[in-house]
Each structure stands twice: as C-alpha cells, then as structure tokens.
Amino acid sequence: MTGQTLIHLQDVSKRFVKGKDTITIFDHLGLSIPAGDFVAVMGPSGSGKTTLLNLLGGIDQPTEGSITFDGGRVDTLTEGQLARWRAHNVGFIFQFYNLMPTLSAARNVELPLLLTSFGRAERKRRVEAALSLVGLAERADHYPREMSGGQQQRVAIARALISDPKLLLCDEPTGDLDRTTADEILAMLRLLNQEMGKTIVMVTHDPEAAKYARRTLHLDKGRFTERELVA
Amino acid sequence: MRVFNEIAVVTTICIKSIPQRFWASFSTVVAVGLVVTVLLAFLAMAAGFQQTLRGTGTKDMAILMRAGSQAELNSGVTRDQARLIEEAPGVMKDADGKPLVSPELYVIVDGVKKTAVPADGNLKKAPRSNLTLRGLGPAGIAVRPGLKIVEGRAFKPGTNELMVGRALQKDFAGVDVGDTVKLGNSNWLVVGAFELGGSVFESELWADTPEVQDLFHRQNVFQSIRARLTGPDALKALSDYAANDPQLKLDVTTEADYYAQQASRTSDLIQKLGWPLAIAMAFGALAGALNTMYSSVAARAQEIATLRCIGFSGTSSFIGTLLESLVLALVGGFVGTLVTWVLFDGLTGSTLSGASFSQIVFTFHLTPAVALQGVILALVVGLVGGVFPAWRAARIPIVEAYGTP
Ligand SMILES: Nc1ncnc2c1ncn2[C@@H]1O[C@H](COP(=O)(O)OP(=O)(O)OP(=O)(O)O)[C@@H](O)[C@H]1O
Ligand SMILES: [Mg+2]
C-alpha cells in the first residue's frame, strides 16, 4: 500500500533560542515517510513530537536542513506560499478539535474550501459528503458546544479531509477522549489510510492508539528508534 | 472572490464572538456613544444657534452703527445722525412719505428663566439672567414687515408697555401678556407677544424708544439705526452717502450680514468648546476599545492560529479584527446619535450670545452634517482602537493552535 517517498527530512536541525540559551530539539535528523504510510510518533513529553509535526506541516521552519514533500522543497517557501501549500496538501487534527465555536459543523468543515475557487453549491455538496463520511450528516447545523468530544473530533476530521490533502497530521487526536470513542476515531483514521490512501502522521502517548498505525517511531533526545507494528 | 470569502468568514467569526465578551464590548459601545453624544450636543447647539441667527434680519434692512463697533451693544448713534439718515438715498418711505427709519436703543435688563423659578414661585428671590430690551423708534414696527403679533397688541408710544418675543416667553417666567415686569424702578405691562421668523428678535423685549431712554437716562442716544432699503442697489447708495458725510462715521451693513457674522463667531466658539471636550473623552473611549479588542484577540488566539494552520492569511485576521472594532464603534456612534436626537434635537436652549451678552433662545438642531461628524469620530475611535489589536492578531504564531481549549 505504501509507495514513493512523500516526505523526506534531510539533516534537519531545529533549535530554539530563548534569551541566552539555545535549545536543540533536533540535530541532523533524517526521516522518510512513503506515501500511504500511517506513522505513530511516541516519546516523552518535551521530546519534540509537536515540533516535528510543525515542521512536516509547514507551520515551522527548520534551522538547518531540507524538507521535501512530493519532490518539492517546503523549507524554502515564503509564509504566504506555505499557507497555500498547507491549504492544498495538509489536513490538521488537534487534541482539542479546534473548531470555531461560533460556526455550525457544516460551516466549520467548509472553512478550507473557502480558500479554493469552488462555488457555493459545490462547497455545500462537498461539505455534505465529508460529513456523511464521518457519519455526521444529520449534525450539519449543530454547533460544536452541542456535540460530544468524539463528534467534534469527527467534524475536525471532515474539515481536515475536505480539500483532499495527501497528508493528515494529528497531534494526540484521542488525548481528550474515552477509550471507546478513541477507538472509533482511530478506526476512522485507519480507514482513511487504507481506503483513501491518506498518509497519516499521528503523535500519541497511548500505546493502544499506536497499534492502529503501520509503524511507530519513538522520539527521544532528538533521535528516532523505529519499531514495526502490524496494523 | 477567494480573498473575499476568507475575510467574510473571519469577520463573521469575530463578530459572532462579540457576545462572549458582552460586557467589555457593551462598555466600549457605551463609551463611544457617550463621546458622540457630547460632541453632537455641542455641534447641534452650534448648528441651532447659527440657524437662529442666520434667520434673523433681511437683506432689505440696513443696520447702521458707529464705525468699528461690530455689535449693537458697543455702538452709539446720535439723534442728529438719525435725522440725517432719514434724508438719505436708498431709504424707503411709507405711503405718507415718512422715511422707514427706526433709531433703536439696545440695553441689557434681566429676567428669570423658567428653570430658575424657585419652588415657592417667588420670582424676586430667583437668580436672574440677562435679556435684551430694545427701544423702537416710531417706525420700528413698520420697518419690520415680517412681524406677526400673535397675542395682544403692540405697545402704545409714550407708555410703559412691552411686547415680548415668542421664544423668550417659552424660556422665561413672568413675561406673559398681562404680566407686570419690573425694569429699574418702574413697572412695565406686557401687552403683546410677537413672532418674527424664528429670529433672534423673538428673544427680545420691545418698547417705545423715548420710554427706554428715560428709564436708562440716555436721552438723545441710540445704539443703532434700522432703515428699510428701496432695492438691491440701495445699500451702496446709503453707504456712499454715509462715507461722504463727515458727521456720519457709521458702518452700514444689511441686517442679514450683521447677524450672519454674529452667528459664525458664536457657533465657532461653541464648536471650539465641543471638539476638545469630545476628543479628550474619545481618548478614554479609545483606551476602552483597545482593551476590549486586545482581549478579543487573546480570546480568539487559538481560533486565529487554527485558521492560519488551515491556510488562512494573517491579513484576514487583521481585517476581521479591525471590522469587529469598527462595528462596535459604529454601533456606539449610532447609539450616541440616537441619544442626542432623542434628548436634544428640537430642545430649546438659551445661551449668552458672544456679542450681546444677553440670552438668545435657540433650538438644538441635529443636522445630517452634524450627525456625520459624530459617526466619523466614532469610526476614528474604532479604527485606532482596532488597528493595533488587529496587528497583533495577524502576528499570532501558528503554533498557538495547539494548547489547551
Ligand atoms: N516556540 C518555541 N520556543 C521555544 N521553545 C520551544 C518552542 N516550541 C517548543 N519548544 C521547546 O521544544 C521542546 C519540544 O517541544 P514539543 O512541543 O515539540 O514537545 P512534545 O514532544 O510535543 O511534548 P508534549 O508531549 O508535552 O506535547 C520543549 O522543550 C519546548 O519547550
Ligand atoms: Mg506536543
């Protein structure tokens, strides 16, 4: 199922300067993620998992080294180019869902489409399809506060999928959910990976969650140790 | 179109989130509303005042005063000068061939405003305000064709009788027809009330000149001469005549020009009081607006960062935040305008006129031009109060999208 390299990190270093101190998170890190992979990233708190997602998602830039996505350099893009690149290529799923509380589910899912040239009717059609895919067609007009955590996260997944990106980045997507709900969400992610070929990188503390991935990377002191897991 | 969609949805998110900061937003609206109310009250006063003075006097009435005196109160004209004007060219004559010239006396007396009347109704103990008493020459009524006696009759020459302007009656106590008014040591009977096109004259008391001269011991002295002009060229003829006679060191203008000049001086003064006060208050409102908008941006930091993650531009956050601030300010501006309109528009006030030191009764007038100035001030507060928070919103680091709800 996995194929060509989708993301490639070469000699990536990431340092934060805080006053006089410089914190080095990654020092000449290398990583390849093939298209269609589902990677779980685990590791102690502060090991740089979120920082890694930020680099993969074009939210943050490496101090040194190069990042290629689908054969093109990402680390050299300007802020405006990165925003457009993210809109087309990356869907984000957060621990706390990050829905707009003042917008209905449908309007939340529609957000990424507002950056495309689709007209109103086409946007509506796609929003309905995406909400059906996550099983929330009936909830289109509901507001986030009227939904459970699991439902909100499914809306967030629909939002991440709506512009059909190749890559989904999830930071602790089940960190705020109970076991049963977490399993539903994880099963959904696995489905997206297996049936729709989405490449997924998921940060998690939960070994049970990591079992849904094709492989798990352990991040510690700026280095990976890989352990294959069969999904 | 895409940019528009983007800005529209961010603006929607911003504005829909206003109720989450209801009290902060509400107090911003109130503060801006208060500023606008204060400004508009002053400007409506200036506009109303100007309207009253502008409506006073006509182009076919000449007013002659001592050269350089600028206002009737400072002027002095002799009986001899008055006689010379009666023979001057450009002066209209009545059916009997008598010139329509009225040498007039202009003195300050006092009266009691209705608002100053004590609870027991005893006017003797009440604080007093200045009033204009005008002595009219024999032709004084004939030179003013617009005059309407709305109650009673005109004073009889040679008696202590008064006519009272309608506006004055609305504002002052004890000046109704039949009332006795004590001026100096003598009692005067109010025999009539008049209207004269909503002009300053309606704030005056009128009496027969010789009687007023007696009262103030000013025999043979007047403040001004009113003369009805025969036509458009008459003013030139009259001023040339005055200029060529060394006995006539008089300024000659039309009554309309005279009052227009008085009007702009006083309304300038009112505006010069109103604007600094409103601007000083606007700084207070601005502080409130900044505070509200900074807390709005802080409250939405995660939402803004999430939108940036999705691919929205910082510009849309900037514009959305700015529009939120402008909407709050605009609501404040409209509330202020509405409050001014309800409280002040059409309200009668009286104020010391700069030139005459007596009360002129006028009506607050909230003109569209005045209202526009209030709304513009509100928008300036909204703009300045929004632009810095909007700048912060545009600079929120995208990594803020993570973090606790
Ligand atoms: N913008 C920043 N400026 C300075 N230091 C930062 C910044 N972002 C992250 N760090 C530091 O980098 C290190 C790694 O942070 P990161 O958020 O990637 O950890 P994490 O593995 O996601 O941890 P957690 O499991 O707690 O989420 C931490 O020590 C953090 O303090
Ligand atoms: Mg993290």
GROMACS .gro file of C-alpha atoms in nm, chain B residues 111-283:
model
  173
  342GLY     CA    1  -3.532   8.824   3.385
  343VAL     CA    2  -3.588   8.484   3.541
  344LYS     CA    3  -3.557   8.166   3.340
  345LYS     CA    4  -3.836   7.916   3.388
  346THR     CA    5  -3.581   7.662   3.507
  347ALA     CA    6  -3.463   7.908   3.774
  348VAL     CA    7  -3.802   7.973   3.928
  349PRO     CA    8  -3.788   7.868   4.297
  350ALA     CA    9  -4.034   7.616   4.435
  351ASP     CA   10  -4.245   7.884   4.605
  352GLY     CA   11  -4.282   8.069   4.273
  353ASN     CA   12  -4.140   8.390   4.415
  354LEU     CA   13  -3.951   8.546   4.123
  355LYS     CA   14  -3.791   8.812   4.344
  356LYS     CA   15  -3.557   8.559   4.502
  357ALA     CA   16  -3.468   8.378   4.179
  358PRO     CA   17  -3.130   8.409   4.008
  359ARG     CA   18  -3.157   8.633   3.707
  360SER     CA   19  -3.031   8.610   3.351
  361ASN     CA   20  -2.957   8.884   3.103
  362LEU     CA   21  -3.218   8.989   2.849
  363THR     CA   22  -3.222   9.235   2.564
  364LEU     CA   23  -3.460   9.531   2.583
  365ARG     CA   24  -3.495   9.705   2.250
  366GLY     CA   25  -3.637  10.054   2.220
  367LEU     CA   26  -3.812  10.101   1.886
  368GLY     CA   27  -3.849  10.432   1.702
  369PRO     CA   28  -4.191  10.542   1.574
  370ALA     CA   29  -4.136  10.343   1.255
  371GLY     CA   30  -3.993  10.044   1.445
  372ILE     CA   31  -4.284   9.816   1.364
  373ALA     CA   32  -4.335   9.947   1.013
  374VAL     CA   33  -3.970   9.870   0.918
  375ARG     CA   34  -4.029   9.503   1.000
  376PRO     CA   35  -4.289   9.373   0.759
  377GLY     CA   36  -4.243   9.011   0.870
  378LEU     CA   37  -4.361   9.090   1.220
  379LYS     CA   38  -4.664   8.896   1.346
  380ILE     CA   39  -4.836   8.996   1.666
  381VAL     CA   40  -4.960   8.659   1.787
  382GLU     CA   41  -5.118   8.773   2.110
  383GLY     CA   42  -5.241   9.107   2.243
  384ARG     CA   43  -5.133   9.421   2.064
  385ALA     CA   44  -4.835   9.648   2.000
  386PHE     CA   45  -4.717   9.885   2.274
  387LYS     CA   46  -4.861  10.237   2.269
  388PRO     CA   47  -4.597  10.508   2.220
  389GLY     CA   48  -4.543  10.712   2.533
  390THR     CA   49  -4.642  10.434   2.774
  391ASN     CA   50  -4.452  10.178   2.980
  392GLU     CA   51  -4.578   9.893   2.768
  393LEU     CA   52  -4.380   9.595   2.640
  394MET     CA   53  -4.404   9.348   2.355
  395VAL     CA   54  -4.233   9.016   2.415
  396GLY     CA   55  -4.080   8.772   2.166
  397ARG     CA   56  -4.240   8.427   2.149
  398ALA     CA   57  -3.912   8.242   2.209
  399LEU     CA   58  -3.847   8.449   2.518
  400GLN     CA   59  -4.186   8.356   2.658
  401LYS     CA   60  -4.105   7.986   2.623
  402ASP     CA   61  -3.787   8.022   2.823
  403PHE     CA   62  -3.855   8.299   3.075
  404ALA     CA   63  -4.109   8.333   3.354
  405GLY     CA   64  -4.335   8.629   3.421
  406VAL     CA   65  -4.341   8.766   3.068
  407ASP     CA   66  -4.688   8.658   2.955
  408VAL     CA   67  -4.938   8.906   2.821
  409GLY     CA   68  -5.090   9.085   3.124
  410ASP     CA   69  -4.785   9.030   3.345
  411THR     CA   70  -4.611   9.325   3.501
  412VAL     CA   71  -4.234   9.337   3.463
  413LYS     CA   72  -4.020   9.550   3.688
  414LEU     CA   73  -3.739   9.717   3.498
  415GLY     CA   74  -3.529   9.954   3.706
  416ASN     CA   75  -3.769  10.142   3.932
  417SER     CA   76  -4.070  10.133   3.707
  418ASN     CA   77  -4.327   9.872   3.626
  419TRP     CA   78  -4.393   9.771   3.267
  420LEU     CA   79  -4.702   9.596   3.138
  421VAL     CA   80  -4.670   9.317   2.883
  422VAL     CA   81  -4.937   9.393   2.622
  423GLY     CA   82  -4.840   9.169   2.333
  424ALA     CA   83  -4.633   8.880   2.201
  425PHE     CA   84  -4.476   8.863   1.859
  426GLU     CA   85  -4.310   8.630   1.616
  427LEU     CA   86  -4.054   8.730   1.359
  428GLY     CA   87  -3.946   8.432   1.154
  429GLY     CA   88  -3.785   8.240   1.441
  430SER     CA   89  -3.516   8.503   1.467
  431VAL     CA   90  -3.309   8.648   1.749
  432PHE     CA   91  -3.566   8.925   1.786
  433GLU     CA   92  -3.800   8.669   1.935
  434SER     CA   93  -3.566   8.661   2.234
  435GLU     CA   94  -3.610   9.033   2.296
  436LEU     CA   95  -3.837   9.271   2.485
  437TRP     CA   96  -3.959   9.564   2.281
  438ALA     CA   97  -4.075   9.905   2.400
  439ASP     CA   98  -4.107  10.263   2.285
  440THR     CA   99  -3.765  10.430   2.249
  441PRO     CA  100  -3.832  10.752   2.449
  442GLU     CA  101  -3.959  10.548   2.744
  443VAL     CA  102  -3.649  10.329   2.741
  444GLN     CA  103  -3.427  10.635   2.708
  445ASP     CA  104  -3.597  10.779   3.017
  446LEU     CA  105  -3.552  10.461   3.211
  447PHE     CA  106  -3.182  10.447   3.140
  448HIS     CA  107  -3.121  10.823   3.133
  449ARG     CA  108  -2.994  10.814   2.780
  450GLN     CA  109  -3.177  11.096   2.612
  451ASN     CA  110  -3.071  11.163   2.254
  452VAL     CA  111  -2.858  10.848   2.227
  453PHE     CA  112  -2.933  10.533   2.032
  454GLN     CA  113  -2.740  10.213   1.965
  455SER     CA  114  -2.827  10.162   1.602
  456ILE     CA  115  -3.044  10.279   1.319
  457ARG     CA  116  -3.262  10.042   1.121
  458ALA     CA  117  -3.353  10.163   0.773
  459ARG     CA  118  -3.559   9.981   0.512
  460LEU     CA  119  -3.389   9.980   0.175
  461THR     CA  120  -3.562  10.055  -0.154
  462GLY     CA  121  -3.388   9.783  -0.354
  463PRO     CA  122  -3.072   9.587  -0.426
  464ASP     CA  123  -2.861   9.892  -0.506
  465ALA     CA  124  -2.985  10.093  -0.212
  466LEU     CA  125  -2.723   9.968   0.033
  467LYS     CA  126  -2.444  10.102  -0.188
  468ALA     CA  127  -2.618  10.438  -0.220
  469LEU     CA  128  -2.667  10.456   0.155
  470SER     CA  129  -2.309  10.364   0.241
  471ASP     CA  130  -2.170  10.608  -0.015
  472TYR     CA  131  -2.386  10.877   0.138
  473ALA     CA  132  -2.259  10.792   0.486
  474ALA     CA  133  -1.900  10.778   0.367
  475ASN     CA  134  -1.921  11.125   0.214
  476ASP     CA  135  -2.063  11.296   0.521
  477PRO     CA  136  -1.806  11.357   0.798
  478GLN     CA  137  -2.089  11.365   1.053
  479LEU     CA  138  -2.185  11.010   0.965
  480LYS     CA  139  -1.898  10.793   1.085
  481LEU     CA  140  -2.117  10.483   1.062
  482ASP     CA  141  -2.078  10.124   0.944
  483VAL     CA  142  -2.353  10.027   0.707
  484THR     CA  143  -2.443   9.662   0.651
  485THR     CA  144  -2.756   9.467   0.584
  486GLU     CA  145  -2.915   9.318   0.889
  487ALA     CA  146  -2.877   8.973   0.730
  488ASP     CA  147  -2.498   9.012   0.701
  489TYR     CA  148  -2.473   9.151   1.051
  490TYR     CA  149  -2.642   8.851   1.211
  491ALA     CA  150  -2.466   8.601   0.989
  492GLN     CA  151  -2.138   8.737   1.119
  493GLN     CA  152  -2.255   8.722   1.479
  494ALA     CA  153  -2.371   8.368   1.415
  495SER     CA  154  -2.042   8.236   1.290
  496ARG     CA  155  -1.850   8.394   1.577
  497THR     CA  156  -2.063   8.233   1.844
  498SER     CA  157  -2.105   7.899   1.676
  499ASP     CA  158  -1.728   7.887   1.622
  500LEU     CA  159  -1.689   7.939   1.993
  501ILE     CA  160  -1.933   7.658   2.074
  502GLN     CA  161  -1.756   7.423   1.836
  503LYS     CA  162  -1.421   7.519   1.985
  504LEU     CA  163  -1.555   7.411   2.322
  505GLY     CA  164  -1.722   7.095   2.194
  506TRP     CA  165  -1.445   6.939   1.990
  507PRO     CA  166  -1.165   6.942   2.252
  508LEU     CA  167  -1.401   6.803   2.514
  509ALA     CA  168  -1.518   6.528   2.279
  510ILE     CA  169  -1.163   6.447   2.174
  511ALA     CA  170  -1.044   6.427   2.535
  512MET     CA  171  -1.329   6.187   2.605
  513ALA     CA  172  -1.252   5.999   2.285
  514PHE     CA  173  -0.913   5.907   2.431
   0.00000   0.00000   0.00000
